[in-house]
């Protein structure tokens, strides 16, 4: 489907300068139930895949042991009506054969690495090429296509899952045996928090993220063009024709990428601009004004005027990939039984910058023995 076939921006978007910064909490504090577990399917090699369900503070999260995938994320609207706001599939076979990273835990390297190679300490490492000439999201079998060990936990008003696996030295071309721990937590206020940690026995590069596709009006409900996005980023990283950054940190002012004040996603993707053409919409890394932080700090707010749902994100990361569902083309059918078309979702991937191993001016993504990789991102849900 071409970009020009996007549906008209919702009329509600034009209404009234909805200030994105505000929003009454949608959830009362509540204790979480013990996570539940059920069989979701079996892989071709006989490995069983389980689905875990977490519920707390009005939010419900369903997570697969395959890929650490968020299969469903339910949160209430302004009237208290709960809906799944993440795209996904109803069965395991579609995740294995078709998924464009729906809900996946991404690694070893989120986003693109140019020509599937990088040099570290004088040694060139070659990676699987799976996105034109480039390696994307860890190659053709990244962390989103591996089975994770999962342990549930509860306590202090929180409920969660600890996902662990060791990526062996040389997996997908990356050096070092990497021990990874990712914790999904639901708080009493219905926040979804992700804490990533990792250690390695050999110098490597690492950039972990989550690739949930959101539609705050509800999964399968149609276009997100009317959603309002506010992003605390004065610069972004322009890309070439294959979506690899040029190395420039360009100002967003007077471009379609200026979300410093809340504006409709559809307005941005329809603005004529060379960069919009490269991505068939927005598919760009934004340089967060806050930079790298030791604790999660404010990055963005996105709001759906129709349902009243609001999601704020806080992160320790310096970048945020905004992707406006440009390559959804009507060939995938989701959990609701409806097809997903171009612009039916958006992704917000907290991250270090794309292709950082080949861009010396970007913040480093090198992890060395003795050091610990740490990253945290929080999704805070409310309504108004």
Coordinates of N, CA and C in Angstrom, one line a residue, residues 163-337:
X163 N 12.9 -12.2 32.5 CA 13.3 -13.0 31.3 C 14.8 -13.1 31.2
X164 N 15.3 -14.3 31.0 CA 16.8 -14.5 30.9 C 17.1 -15.4 29.8
X165 N 18.3 -15.2 29.2 CA 18.9 -16.1 28.3 C 20.4 -15.7 28.1
X166 N 21.2 -16.6 27.7 CA 22.6 -16.4 27.4 C 22.7 -16.5 25.9
X167 N 23.2 -15.5 25.2 CA 23.4 -15.5 23.8 C 24.9 -15.9 23.6
X168 N 25.1 -17.1 23.0 CA 26.5 -17.6 22.9 C 27.4 -16.7 22.0
X169 N 28.7 -16.8 22.3 CA 29.7 -16.1 21.5 C 29.5 -16.5 20.0
X170 N 29.4 -15.4 19.2 CA 29.3 -15.7 17.7 C 27.8 -15.8 17.2
X171 N 26.9 -15.8 18.1 CA 25.5 -15.8 17.7 C 25.2 -14.6 16.8
X172 N 24.6 -14.9 15.6 CA 24.3 -13.9 14.6 C 25.5 -13.0 14.3
X173 N 26.7 -13.5 14.5 CA 27.9 -12.8 14.1 C 28.5 -11.9 15.2
X174 N 27.8 -11.8 16.4 CA 28.2 -10.9 17.4 C 29.2 -11.6 18.3
X175 N 30.3 -10.8 18.7 CA 31.2 -11.5 19.6 C 30.8 -11.5 21.1
X176 N 31.3 -12.4 21.8 CA 31.1 -12.5 23.3 C 29.8 -13.3 23.7
X177 N 30.0 -14.1 24.7 CA 28.9 -14.8 25.4 C 28.2 -13.7 26.2
X178 N 26.9 -13.4 25.9 CA 26.2 -12.3 26.5 C 25.1 -12.9 27.4
X179 N 25.2 -12.6 28.7 CA 24.1 -13.0 29.7 C 23.1 -11.8 29.8
X180 N 21.9 -12.0 29.4 CA 20.9 -11.0 29.4 C 19.8 -11.2 30.4
X181 N 19.3 -10.2 31.0 CA 18.2 -10.3 31.9 C 17.3 -9.1 31.6
X182 N 16.0 -9.3 31.3 CA 15.1 -8.3 31.0 C 13.9 -8.5 32.0
X183 N 13.5 -7.4 32.7 CA 12.4 -7.5 33.7 C 11.2 -6.7 33.2
X184 N 10.1 -7.3 33.0 CA 8.8 -6.6 32.7 C 8.1 -6.5 34.1
X185 N 7.7 -5.2 34.4 CA 7.0 -5.0 35.7 C 5.8 -4.2 35.4
X186 N 4.7 -4.6 36.1 CA 3.5 -3.7 36.1 C 3.4 -3.2 37.5
X187 N 3.3 -1.8 37.6 CA 3.2 -1.2 38.9 C 1.7 -1.0 39.4
X188 N 1.5 -0.6 40.6 CA 0.2 -0.4 41.1 C -0.6 0.7 40.4
X189 N 0.2 1.6 39.7 CA -0.5 2.6 38.9 C -0.7 2.2 37.4
X190 N -0.4 0.9 37.1 CA -0.6 0.4 35.8 C 0.5 0.8 34.8
X191 N 1.6 1.2 35.3 CA 2.8 1.5 34.5 C 3.5 0.2 34.1
X192 N 3.9 0.2 32.8 CA 4.7 -1.0 32.4 C 6.2 -0.5 32.3
X193 N 7.0 -1.2 33.1 CA 8.4 -0.8 33.2 C 9.3 -1.9 32.6
X194 N 10.3 -1.6 31.9 CA 11.2 -2.6 31.3 C 12.6 -2.2 31.8
X195 N 13.3 -3.2 32.5 CA 14.7 -3.0 32.9 C 15.5 -4.0 32.2
X196 N 16.5 -3.5 31.5 CA 17.5 -4.4 30.8 C 18.8 -4.4 31.5
X197 N 19.4 -5.6 31.7 CA 20.8 -5.7 32.1 C 21.5 -6.8 31.3
X198 N 22.8 -6.6 31.2 CA 23.6 -7.6 30.4 C 25.0 -7.5 30.8
X199 N 25.7 -8.7 30.7 CA 27.2 -8.7 30.9 C 27.7 -9.6 29.8
X200 N 29.0 -9.4 29.5 CA 29.7 -10.2 28.4 C 31.1 -10.6 28.9
X201 N 31.5 -11.7 28.2 CA 32.9 -12.2 28.5 C 33.9 -11.7 27.4
X202 N 33.4 -10.9 26.5 CA 34.3 -10.4 25.4 C 33.6 -9.1 24.9
X203 N 34.5 -8.2 24.5 CA 33.9 -6.9 24.0 C 32.9 -7.1 22.9
X204 N 31.8 -6.4 23.0 CA 30.7 -6.6 22.0 C 30.0 -5.2 21.9
X205 N 29.0 -5.2 21.0 CA 28.1 -4.1 20.9 C 26.7 -4.5 21.3
X206 N 25.9 -3.6 21.9 CA 24.6 -4.0 22.4 C 23.6 -2.8 22.4
X207 N 22.4 -3.1 22.0 CA 21.4 -2.0 21.9 C 20.0 -2.7 22.0
X208 N 19.5 -2.9 23.2 CA 18.3 -3.6 23.4 C 17.1 -2.7 23.4
X209 N 16.0 -3.1 22.9 CA 14.7 -2.3 23.0 C 13.5 -3.2 22.8
X210 N 12.3 -2.6 22.9 CA 11.1 -3.3 22.8 C 10.4 -2.8 21.5
X211 N 9.8 -3.7 20.8 CA 9.2 -3.3 19.5 C 7.7 -3.5 19.5
X212 N 7.0 -2.9 20.5 CA 5.5 -3.0 20.5 C 4.9 -2.0 19.5
X213 N 3.9 -2.5 18.8 CA 3.2 -1.6 17.9 C 1.9 -1.2 18.7
X214 N 1.7 0.1 18.8 CA 0.6 0.7 19.6 C -0.5 1.3 18.7
X215 N -1.7 1.1 19.2 CA -2.8 1.9 18.7 C -3.7 2.1 19.9
X216 N -3.7 3.4 20.4 CA -4.4 3.6 21.7 C -5.9 3.6 21.5
X217 N -6.4 3.7 20.3 CA -7.8 3.5 20.1 C -8.3 2.0 20.2
X218 N -7.3 1.1 20.2 CA -7.6 -0.3 20.3 C -7.0 -1.0 19.1
X219 N -6.5 -2.2 19.3 CA -5.9 -3.0 18.2 C -7.0 -3.3 17.2
X220 N -6.6 -3.1 15.9 CA -7.5 -3.4 14.8 C -8.5 -2.3 14.5
X221 N -8.4 -1.1 15.2 CA -9.4 -0.1 15.1 C -9.2 0.9 13.9
X222 N -8.0 0.7 13.2 CA -7.8 1.6 12.1 C -6.6 2.5 12.3
X223 N -6.6 3.6 11.5 CA -5.5 4.5 11.5 C -5.1 5.2 12.8
X224 N -3.8 5.4 13.0 CA -3.4 6.2 14.2 C -3.0 7.6 13.7
X225 N -3.4 8.0 12.5 CA -3.0 9.3 12.0 C -3.5 10.5 12.9
X226 N -4.6 10.2 13.6 CA -5.2 11.2 14.5 C -4.6 11.3 15.9
X227 N -3.7 10.3 16.2 CA -3.0 10.4 17.5 C -2.1 11.6 17.6
X228 N -2.0 12.2 18.8 CA -1.2 13.4 19.0 C 0.1 12.9 19.7
X229 N 1.2 13.4 19.1 CA 2.5 13.0 19.6 C 3.3 14.3 20.0
X230 N 3.8 14.3 21.3 CA 4.7 15.3 21.8 C 6.0 14.6 22.1
X231 N 7.1 15.1 21.6 CA 8.4 14.4 21.8 C 9.5 15.5 22.2
X232 N 10.1 15.2 23.3 CA 11.1 16.1 23.8 C 12.5 15.9 23.1
X233 N 12.5 16.3 21.8 CA 13.7 16.1 21.0 C 13.8 17.3 20.0
X234 N 14.9 18.0 20.1 CA 15.1 19.1 19.2 C 15.9 18.7 18.0
X235 N 16.4 17.5 17.9 CA 17.2 17.0 16.8 C 16.8 15.6 16.5
X236 N 17.2 15.2 15.3 CA 17.0 13.8 14.8 C 18.1 13.4 13.9
X237 N 18.2 12.2 13.6 CA 19.3 11.7 12.7 C 18.8 11.4 11.3
X238 N 19.0 12.3 10.4 CA 18.6 12.0 9.0 C 19.2 10.7 8.5
X239 N 18.6 10.1 7.5 CA 19.0 8.9 6.9 C 19.2 8.9 5.4
X240 N 19.9 8.0 4.9 CA 20.0 7.9 3.4 C 18.9 7.0 2.9
X241 N 19.0 6.6 1.6 CA 18.0 5.8 1.0 C 17.7 4.4 1.6
X242 N 18.7 3.8 2.3 CA 18.5 2.5 2.9 C 18.3 2.7 4.4
X243 N 18.0 3.9 4.9 CA 17.6 4.2 6.3 C 18.8 4.1 7.3
X244 N 20.0 4.3 6.8 CA 21.2 4.3 7.6 C 21.5 5.8 7.9
X245 N 21.7 6.2 9.2 CA 22.0 7.6 9.5 C 23.2 8.2 8.7
X246 N 23.1 9.4 8.3 CA 24.2 10.1 7.6 C 25.2 10.5 8.6
X247 N 25.0 10.6 9.9 CA 25.9 11.1 10.9 C 25.5 12.4 11.4
X248 N 24.7 13.1 10.7 CA 24.2 14.5 11.1 C 23.2 14.4 12.2
X249 N 23.3 15.3 13.1 CA 22.3 15.6 14.1 C 21.5 16.8 13.7
X250 N 20.5 16.7 13.0 CA 19.8 17.8 12.3 C 18.7 18.3 13.2
X251 N 18.5 19.6 13.1 CA 17.4 20.3 13.9 C 16.0 19.9 13.3
X252 N 15.1 19.6 14.2 CA 13.7 19.3 13.8 C 12.9 20.5 13.4
X253 N 13.4 21.7 13.8 CA 12.6 22.9 13.5 C 12.4 23.1 12.0
X254 N 11.1 23.4 11.6 CA 10.7 23.6 10.2 C 10.9 22.4 9.4
X255 N 10.7 21.2 10.0 CA 10.6 19.9 9.3 C 9.4 19.1 9.8
X256 N 9.0 18.0 9.1 CA 7.9 17.2 9.6 C 8.2 16.5 10.9
X257 N 9.5 16.6 11.4 CA 9.9 15.9 12.6 C 9.8 16.7 13.8
X258 N 9.2 17.9 13.7 CA 9.1 18.7 14.9 C 7.8 18.4 15.7
X259 N 8.1 17.6 16.7 CA 7.0 17.2 17.6 C 7.2 17.8 19.0
X260 N 7.9 18.9 19.1 CA 8.1 19.6 20.4 C 6.9 20.1 21.0
X261 N 5.9 20.4 20.1 CA 4.5 20.6 20.6 C 3.6 19.5 20.0
X262 N 2.6 19.1 20.7 CA 1.8 18.0 20.3 C 1.2 18.3 18.9
X263 N 1.3 17.3 18.0 CA 0.7 17.4 16.7 C 0.3 16.0 16.2
X264 N -0.6 16.0 15.2 CA -1.1 14.7 14.7 C 0.0 14.0 13.9
X265 N 0.1 12.6 14.2 CA 1.0 11.8 13.4 C 0.8 11.9 11.9
X266 N -0.5 11.9 11.5 CA -0.9 12.0 10.1 C -0.4 13.2 9.4
X267 N -0.4 14.3 10.2 CA 0.1 15.6 9.6 C 1.5 15.5 9.3
X268 N 2.3 14.9 10.1 CA 3.7 14.8 9.8 C 4.0 13.9 8.6
X269 N 3.4 12.8 8.5 CA 3.7 11.8 7.4 C 3.2 12.4 6.0
X270 N 2.3 13.3 6.0 CA 1.8 13.9 4.8 C 2.6 15.2 4.4
X271 N 3.5 15.6 5.2 CA 4.3 16.8 4.8 C 5.4 16.4 3.8
X272 N 5.4 17.0 2.6 CA 6.5 16.7 1.6 C 7.9 17.0 2.2
X273 N 8.7 15.9 2.1 CA 10.1 16.1 2.6 C 10.9 14.8 2.2
X274 N 12.1 15.0 1.8 CA 12.9 13.9 1.3 C 13.0 12.8 2.3
X275 N 13.1 13.2 3.6 CA 13.3 12.2 4.6 C 12.0 11.3 4.8
X276 N 10.9 11.9 4.6 CA 9.6 11.2 4.7 C 9.6 10.2 3.5
X277 N 10.1 10.6 2.4 CA 10.1 9.7 1.2 C 11.0 8.5 1.5
X278 N 12.2 8.7 2.1 CA 13.1 7.6 2.4 C 12.4 6.5 3.3
X279 N 11.6 6.9 4.3 CA 11.0 6.0 5.2 C 9.5 5.6 4.9
X280 N 9.0 6.2 3.8 CA 7.6 6.1 3.4 C 6.7 6.5 4.6
X281 N 7.2 7.5 5.3 CA 6.6 8.0 6.5 C 7.7 8.3 7.5
X282 N 7.4 8.4 8.8 CA 8.4 8.6 9.8 C 9.0 7.2 10.2
X283 N 10.3 7.0 10.1 CA 11.0 5.9 10.5 C 12.4 6.3 10.9
X284 N 12.4 7.2 11.9 CA 13.7 7.9 12.3 C 14.0 7.9 13.8
X285 N 15.2 8.0 14.0 CA 15.7 8.2 15.4 C 15.7 9.6 15.8
X286 N 15.1 9.9 17.0 CA 15.1 11.3 17.5 C 16.1 11.3 18.7
X287 N 16.8 12.4 18.7 CA 17.9 12.7 19.7 C 17.2 13.3 20.9
X288 N 17.0 12.6 22.0 CA 16.2 13.2 23.1 C 17.0 14.3 23.8
X289 N 16.4 15.4 24.1 CA 17.1 16.5 24.7 C 17.8 16.2 26.0
X290 N 17.2 15.2 26.7 CA 17.8 14.9 28.0 C 19.1 14.1 28.0
X291 N 19.4 13.5 26.8 CA 20.6 12.7 26.7 C 20.5 11.4 27.5
X292 N 21.7 10.8 27.8 CA 21.7 9.5 28.5 C 21.6 9.9 30.0
X293 N 20.7 9.2 30.7 CA 20.5 9.5 32.1 C 20.6 8.2 33.0
X294 N 20.9 8.3 34.2 CA 21.0 7.2 35.1 C 19.6 6.7 35.6
X295 N 18.6 7.5 35.5 CA 17.2 7.2 35.9 C 16.3 7.5 34.7
X296 N 15.2 6.9 34.5 CA 14.3 7.2 33.4 C 13.8 8.7 33.6
X297 N 13.9 9.4 32.5 CA 13.4 10.8 32.4 C 12.5 10.9 31.3
X298 N 11.7 12.0 31.3 CA 10.6 12.2 30.3 C 11.1 12.2 28.9
X299 N 10.4 11.5 28.0 CA 10.8 11.5 26.6 C 9.6 12.0 25.7
X300 N 8.4 11.5 26.0 CA 7.3 11.8 25.1 C 6.0 11.5 25.7
X301 N 4.9 12.0 25.0 CA 3.5 11.7 25.3 C 2.8 11.5 24.0
X302 N 2.0 10.5 24.0 CA 1.1 10.2 22.8 C -0.3 10.1 23.3
X303 N -1.3 10.7 22.6 CA -2.7 10.7 23.1 C -3.6 10.4 21.9
X304 N -4.7 9.6 22.2 CA -5.7 9.4 21.3 C -6.9 10.2 21.7
X305 N -7.3 11.2 20.9 CA -8.4 12.1 21.3 C -9.7 11.3 21.4
X306 N -9.9 10.3 20.6 CA -11.2 9.5 20.6 C -11.4 8.8 21.9
X307 N -10.5 8.0 22.3 CA -10.7 7.1 23.5 C -10.2 7.9 24.8
X308 N -9.4 8.9 24.6 CA -8.9 9.6 25.8 C -7.7 8.9 26.4
X309 N -7.2 7.8 25.8 CA -6.0 7.1 26.3 C -4.8 8.0 26.1
X310 N -3.9 8.0 27.1 CA -2.6 8.7 27.0 C -1.5 7.8 27.4
X311 N -0.4 7.8 26.7 CA 0.8 7.1 27.1 C 2.0 8.0 27.2
X312 N 2.6 8.1 28.3 CA 3.9 8.8 28.5 C 5.0 7.8 28.6
X313 N 6.2 8.2 28.0 CA 7.3 7.3 28.1 C 8.5 8.1 28.8
X314 N 9.2 7.3 29.7 CA 10.4 7.8 30.4 C 11.5 6.8 30.1
X315 N 12.7 7.3 29.9 CA 13.8 6.3 29.6 C 15.1 6.9 30.0
X316 N 16.1 5.9 30.1 CA 17.5 6.3 30.4 C 18.2 6.5 29.0
X317 N 17.6 6.1 27.9 CA 18.3 6.0 26.6 C 18.3 7.4 26.0
X318 N 19.3 7.7 25.1 CA 19.5 9.0 24.4 C 18.6 9.2 23.2
X319 N 18.0 8.1 22.7 CA 17.3 8.1 21.4 C 16.0 7.5 21.5
X320 N 15.1 7.8 20.5 CA 13.8 7.2 20.4 C 13.5 7.1 18.9
X321 N 13.3 5.8 18.5 CA 12.9 5.5 17.1 C 11.4 5.7 17.0
X322 N 10.9 6.6 16.2 CA 9.5 6.7 15.9 C 9.2 6.1 14.5
X323 N 8.3 5.1 14.5 CA 8.0 4.4 13.3 C 6.5 4.4 13.2
X324 N 6.0 4.9 12.0 CA 4.5 5.1 11.9 C 3.8 4.0 11.1
X325 N 4.3 2.8 11.2 CA 3.6 1.6 10.6 C 3.6 1.7 9.1
X326 N 4.7 2.2 8.5 CA 4.7 2.5 7.1 C 4.6 1.2 6.2
X327 N 5.1 0.1 6.7 CA 5.2 -1.1 5.9 C 4.2 -2.1 6.2
X328 N 3.2 -1.8 7.0 CA 2.0 -2.6 7.2 C 1.2 -2.4 5.8
X329 N 0.8 -3.6 5.3 CA 0.3 -3.5 3.9 C -1.0 -4.2 3.7
X330 N -1.7 -4.6 4.8 CA -3.0 -5.3 4.6 C -2.9 -6.8 4.4
X331 N -1.7 -7.3 4.5 CA -1.5 -8.8 4.4 C -1.5 -9.5 5.7
X332 N -1.5 -8.8 6.8 CA -1.4 -9.5 8.1 C -2.8 -9.3 8.8
X333 N -3.2 -10.4 9.4 CA -4.5 -10.3 10.2 C -4.2 -10.5 11.7
X334 N -4.7 -9.6 12.5 CA -4.3 -9.6 13.9 C -5.2 -10.3 14.8
X335 N -5.0 -10.1 16.1 CA -5.7 -10.8 17.2 C -7.2 -10.6 17.1
X336 N -7.7 -9.4 16.6 CA -9.1 -9.1 16.5 C -9.7 -9.7 15.2
X337 N -8.9 -10.3 14.4 CA -9.4 -10.8 13.1 C -9.5 -9.7 12.0

